[in-house]
XYZ file of C-alpha atoms in Angstrom:
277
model
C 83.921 117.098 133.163
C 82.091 114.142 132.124
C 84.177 111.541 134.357
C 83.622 114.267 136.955
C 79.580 114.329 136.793
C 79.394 110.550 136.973
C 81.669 110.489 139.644
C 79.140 112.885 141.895
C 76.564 110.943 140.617
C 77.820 107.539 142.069
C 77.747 108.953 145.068
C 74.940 110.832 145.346
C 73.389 107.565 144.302
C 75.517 105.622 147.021
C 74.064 107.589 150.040
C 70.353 108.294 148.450
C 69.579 104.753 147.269
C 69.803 103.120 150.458
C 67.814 105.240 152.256
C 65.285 104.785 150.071
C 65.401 101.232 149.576
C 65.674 101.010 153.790
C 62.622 103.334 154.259
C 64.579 104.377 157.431
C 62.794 107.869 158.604
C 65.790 109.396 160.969
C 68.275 108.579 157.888
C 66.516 110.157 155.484
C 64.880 113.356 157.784
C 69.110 113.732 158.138
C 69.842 113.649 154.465
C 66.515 115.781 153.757
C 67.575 118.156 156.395
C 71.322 118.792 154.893
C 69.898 119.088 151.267
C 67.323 121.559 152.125
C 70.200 123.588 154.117
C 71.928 123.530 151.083
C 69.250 124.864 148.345
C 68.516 127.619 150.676
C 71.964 128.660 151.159
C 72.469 128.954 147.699
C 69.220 130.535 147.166
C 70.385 133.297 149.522
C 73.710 133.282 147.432
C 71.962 134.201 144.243
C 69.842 136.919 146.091
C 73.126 138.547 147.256
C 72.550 138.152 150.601
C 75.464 139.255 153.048
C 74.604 136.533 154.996
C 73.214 133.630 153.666
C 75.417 130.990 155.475
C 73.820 132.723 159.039
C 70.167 133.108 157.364
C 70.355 129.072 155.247
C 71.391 127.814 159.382
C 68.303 129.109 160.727
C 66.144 128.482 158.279
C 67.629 124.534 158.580
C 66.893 125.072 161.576
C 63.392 126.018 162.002
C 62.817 123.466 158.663
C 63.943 120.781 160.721
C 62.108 121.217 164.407
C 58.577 122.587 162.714
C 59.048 119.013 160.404
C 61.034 116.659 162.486
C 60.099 117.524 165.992
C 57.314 119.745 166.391
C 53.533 119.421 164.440
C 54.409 121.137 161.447
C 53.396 117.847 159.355
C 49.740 118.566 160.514
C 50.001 121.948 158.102
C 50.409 119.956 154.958
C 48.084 121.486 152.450
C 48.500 124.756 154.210
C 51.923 124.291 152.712
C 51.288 122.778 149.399
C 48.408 125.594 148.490
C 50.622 128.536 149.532
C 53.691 127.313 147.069
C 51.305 126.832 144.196
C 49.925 130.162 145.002
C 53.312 131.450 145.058
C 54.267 130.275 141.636
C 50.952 130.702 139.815
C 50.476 134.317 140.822
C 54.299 135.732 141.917
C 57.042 133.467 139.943
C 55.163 132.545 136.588
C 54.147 135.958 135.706
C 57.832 137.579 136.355
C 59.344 135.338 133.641
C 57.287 137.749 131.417
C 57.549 140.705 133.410
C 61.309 140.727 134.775
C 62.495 140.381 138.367
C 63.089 143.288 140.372
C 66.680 144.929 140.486
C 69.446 143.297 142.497
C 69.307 145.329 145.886
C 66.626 147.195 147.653
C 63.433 145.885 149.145
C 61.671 143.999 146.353
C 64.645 141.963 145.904
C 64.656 141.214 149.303
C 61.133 139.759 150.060
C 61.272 138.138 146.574
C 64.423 136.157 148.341
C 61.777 135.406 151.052
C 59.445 134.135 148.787
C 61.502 132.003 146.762
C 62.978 130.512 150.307
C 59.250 129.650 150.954
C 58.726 127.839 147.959
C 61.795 125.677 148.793
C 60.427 124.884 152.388
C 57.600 123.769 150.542
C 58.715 121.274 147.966
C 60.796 119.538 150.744
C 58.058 119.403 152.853
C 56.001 117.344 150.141
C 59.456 115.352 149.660
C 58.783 113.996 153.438
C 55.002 113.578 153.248
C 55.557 112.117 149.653
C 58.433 109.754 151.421
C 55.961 109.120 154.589
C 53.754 107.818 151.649
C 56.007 105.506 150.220
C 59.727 105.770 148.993
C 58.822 104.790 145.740
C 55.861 107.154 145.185
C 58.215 110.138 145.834
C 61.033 108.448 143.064
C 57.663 108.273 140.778
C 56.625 111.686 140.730
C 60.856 112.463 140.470
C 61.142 110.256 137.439
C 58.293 112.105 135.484
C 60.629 115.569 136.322
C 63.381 113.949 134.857
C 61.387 111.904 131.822
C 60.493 115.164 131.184
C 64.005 117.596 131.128
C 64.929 114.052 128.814
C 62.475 114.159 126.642
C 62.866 118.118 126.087
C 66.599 117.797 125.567
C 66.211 115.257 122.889
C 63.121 116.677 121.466
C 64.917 120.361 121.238
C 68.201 118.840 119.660
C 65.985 117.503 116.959
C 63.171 119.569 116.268
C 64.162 122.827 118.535
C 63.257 125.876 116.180
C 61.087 127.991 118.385
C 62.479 129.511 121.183
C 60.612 129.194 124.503
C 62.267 132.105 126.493
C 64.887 133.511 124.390
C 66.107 135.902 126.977
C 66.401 133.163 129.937
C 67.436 130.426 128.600
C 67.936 130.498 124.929
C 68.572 126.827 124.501
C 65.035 126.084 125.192
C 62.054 125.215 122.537
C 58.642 124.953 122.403
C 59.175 121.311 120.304
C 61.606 120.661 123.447
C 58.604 121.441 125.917
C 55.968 119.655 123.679
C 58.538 116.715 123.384
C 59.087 116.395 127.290
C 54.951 116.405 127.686
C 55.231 113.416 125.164
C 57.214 111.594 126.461
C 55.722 112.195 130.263
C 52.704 110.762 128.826
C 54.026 108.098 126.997
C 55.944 106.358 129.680
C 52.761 107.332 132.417
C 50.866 105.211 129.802
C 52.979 102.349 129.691
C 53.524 102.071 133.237
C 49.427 102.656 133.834
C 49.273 99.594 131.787
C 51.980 97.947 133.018
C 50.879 98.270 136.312
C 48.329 95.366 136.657
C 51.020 92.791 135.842
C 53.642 94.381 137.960
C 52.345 94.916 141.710
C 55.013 97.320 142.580
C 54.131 99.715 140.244
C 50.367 99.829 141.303
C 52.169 102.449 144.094
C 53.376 105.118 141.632
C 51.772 108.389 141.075
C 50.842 107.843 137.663
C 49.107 104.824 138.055
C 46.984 105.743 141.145
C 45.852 108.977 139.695
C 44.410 107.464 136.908
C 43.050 104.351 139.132
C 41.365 107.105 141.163
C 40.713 109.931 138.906
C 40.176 108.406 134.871
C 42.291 109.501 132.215
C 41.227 112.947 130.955
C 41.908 114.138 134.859
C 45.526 112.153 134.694
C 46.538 113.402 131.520
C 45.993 116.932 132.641
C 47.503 116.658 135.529
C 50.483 115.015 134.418
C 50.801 118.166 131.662
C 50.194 120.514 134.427
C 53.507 118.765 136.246
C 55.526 119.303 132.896
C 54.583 122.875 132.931
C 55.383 123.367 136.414
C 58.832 121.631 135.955
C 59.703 123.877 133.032
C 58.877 127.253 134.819
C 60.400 125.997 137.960
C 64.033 125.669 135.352
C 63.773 128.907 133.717
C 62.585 130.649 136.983
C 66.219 129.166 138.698
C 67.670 130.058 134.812
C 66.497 134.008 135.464
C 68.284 134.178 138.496
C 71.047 133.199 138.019
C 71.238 135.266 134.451
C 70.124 138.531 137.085
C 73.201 137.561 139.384
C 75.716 136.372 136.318
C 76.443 132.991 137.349
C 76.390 130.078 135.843
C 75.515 127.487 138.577
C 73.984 128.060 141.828
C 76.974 126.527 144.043
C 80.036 124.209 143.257
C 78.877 121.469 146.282
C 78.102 118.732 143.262
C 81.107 118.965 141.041
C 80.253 118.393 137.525
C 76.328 119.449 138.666
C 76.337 122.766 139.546
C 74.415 123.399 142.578
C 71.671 121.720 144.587
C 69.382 124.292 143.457
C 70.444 123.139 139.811
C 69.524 119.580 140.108
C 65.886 120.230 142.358
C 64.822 123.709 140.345
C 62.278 122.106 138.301
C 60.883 119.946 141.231
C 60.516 122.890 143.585
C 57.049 123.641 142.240
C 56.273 119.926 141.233
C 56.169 118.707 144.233
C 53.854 120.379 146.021
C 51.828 120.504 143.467
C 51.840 116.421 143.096
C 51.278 116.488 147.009
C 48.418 118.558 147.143
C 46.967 116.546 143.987
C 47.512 113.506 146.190
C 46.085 114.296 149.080
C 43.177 114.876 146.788
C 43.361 110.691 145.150
């Protein structure tokens, strides 16, 4: 298993990197195109949908001419303000509450939703990459700094549960842990960053530049939170439809969904906040 997930992660590395590094639009609208296809066919999947190969195509579809072709870029905050409706007032309160049952008409426009949401968070990925390729890796890295932090944190200090019935591996010393350690490297790249011109060009560092630090360090909290309920609201799924991972398309990963849950709330949320610096 373990030879297998660094395996897909080579790869995934091998076809990502460059594009980044190129900052070569068509290659990446291709590879953001095929990934978004992807999370939305297995969102579909965990809904139950009959046909969610049929419904992810034209959904891919409409993604990429209202993005790629059309003037759906002009919509941007339209966009980011609906998704963090969406999870403030719909997806938050239901890990509390429950989702609705499998089949039947809630289910259905909750698939809806949840599809939105997705449109949303890759729409931020391209303005966020039309910004610079290294300010969308920056807001990335504090998603993953933070599912590090909490793993470490919870397999040393984990006594609390944080949602027993979703995911019962998760703590509330693994949550506090992964704000931590958010904060601590936003700090030392903040400081870093006067020294080190490239990093001047991260989201941490120009959200402090432009806002001060009491408005950074909640914000940057606000982005842990979001990451975590963005996890257990993919974890509460998949526990409704009794699977483990949302697909098999990254051996040794899971699922696209698996890898981008916690961002799918981030970053729109870190777009809107940037539109904002």
């Amino acid at each position: 298993m373990l030879k297998t997930r660094i395996i897909t992660a080579l790869v995934l590395l091998a076809v990502l990197l460059p594009v980044l590094y190129l900052n070569y639009f068509p290659a990446f609208a291709v590879i953001a195109t095929a990934f978004f296809g992807a999370a939305v066919w297995e969102s579909f999947r965990i809904f139950k949908s009959r046909q969610a190969l049929l419904i992810a195509a034209v959904w891919t579809a409409a993604f990429a001419y209202t993005f790629f072709f059309s003037n759906g870029m002009a919509q941007l905050n339209f966009w980011y303000a609906l998704c963090v409706a969406i999870w403030l007032i719909r997806f938050t309160p239901s890990l509390a509450t429950g989702l609705p049952p499998p089949e039947g008409l809630g289910n259905t426009l909750l698939s809806l939703v949840y599809a939105v949401t997705i449109v949303g968070c890759f729409v931020a990925i391209v303005a966020l990459f039309m910004h610079s390729p290294l300010f969308l890796l920056s807001v990335m890295a504090l998603v993953w700094v933070a599912d590090i932090g909490a793993y470490f944190s919870g397999k040393a200090f984990g006594k609390r549960k944080l949602a027993p019935s979703i995911s019962p591996g998760k703590s509330w010393e693994g949550a506090i842990g992964g704000g931590i350690a958010v904060l601590v490297i936003a700090a030392i790249t903040i400081f870093a960053a006067p020294s080190v011109p490239w990093l001047q060009d991260t989201f941490a560092v120009q959200l402090q530049l432009r806002r001060g630090w009491p408005i950074a360090l909640l914000v940057l909290l606000v982005l842990v939170a979001a990451s975590i309920i963005g996890d257990l609201f993919e974890s509460q799924l998949k526990r409704r439809a009794g699977i483990k991972d949302s697909s098999k398309l990254l051996p040794g990963h899971g699922g696209v969904l698996d890898r981008i849950d916690a961002l799918i709330p981030v970053l729109p949320f870190a777009a809107l906040v940037s539109g904002w610096l």
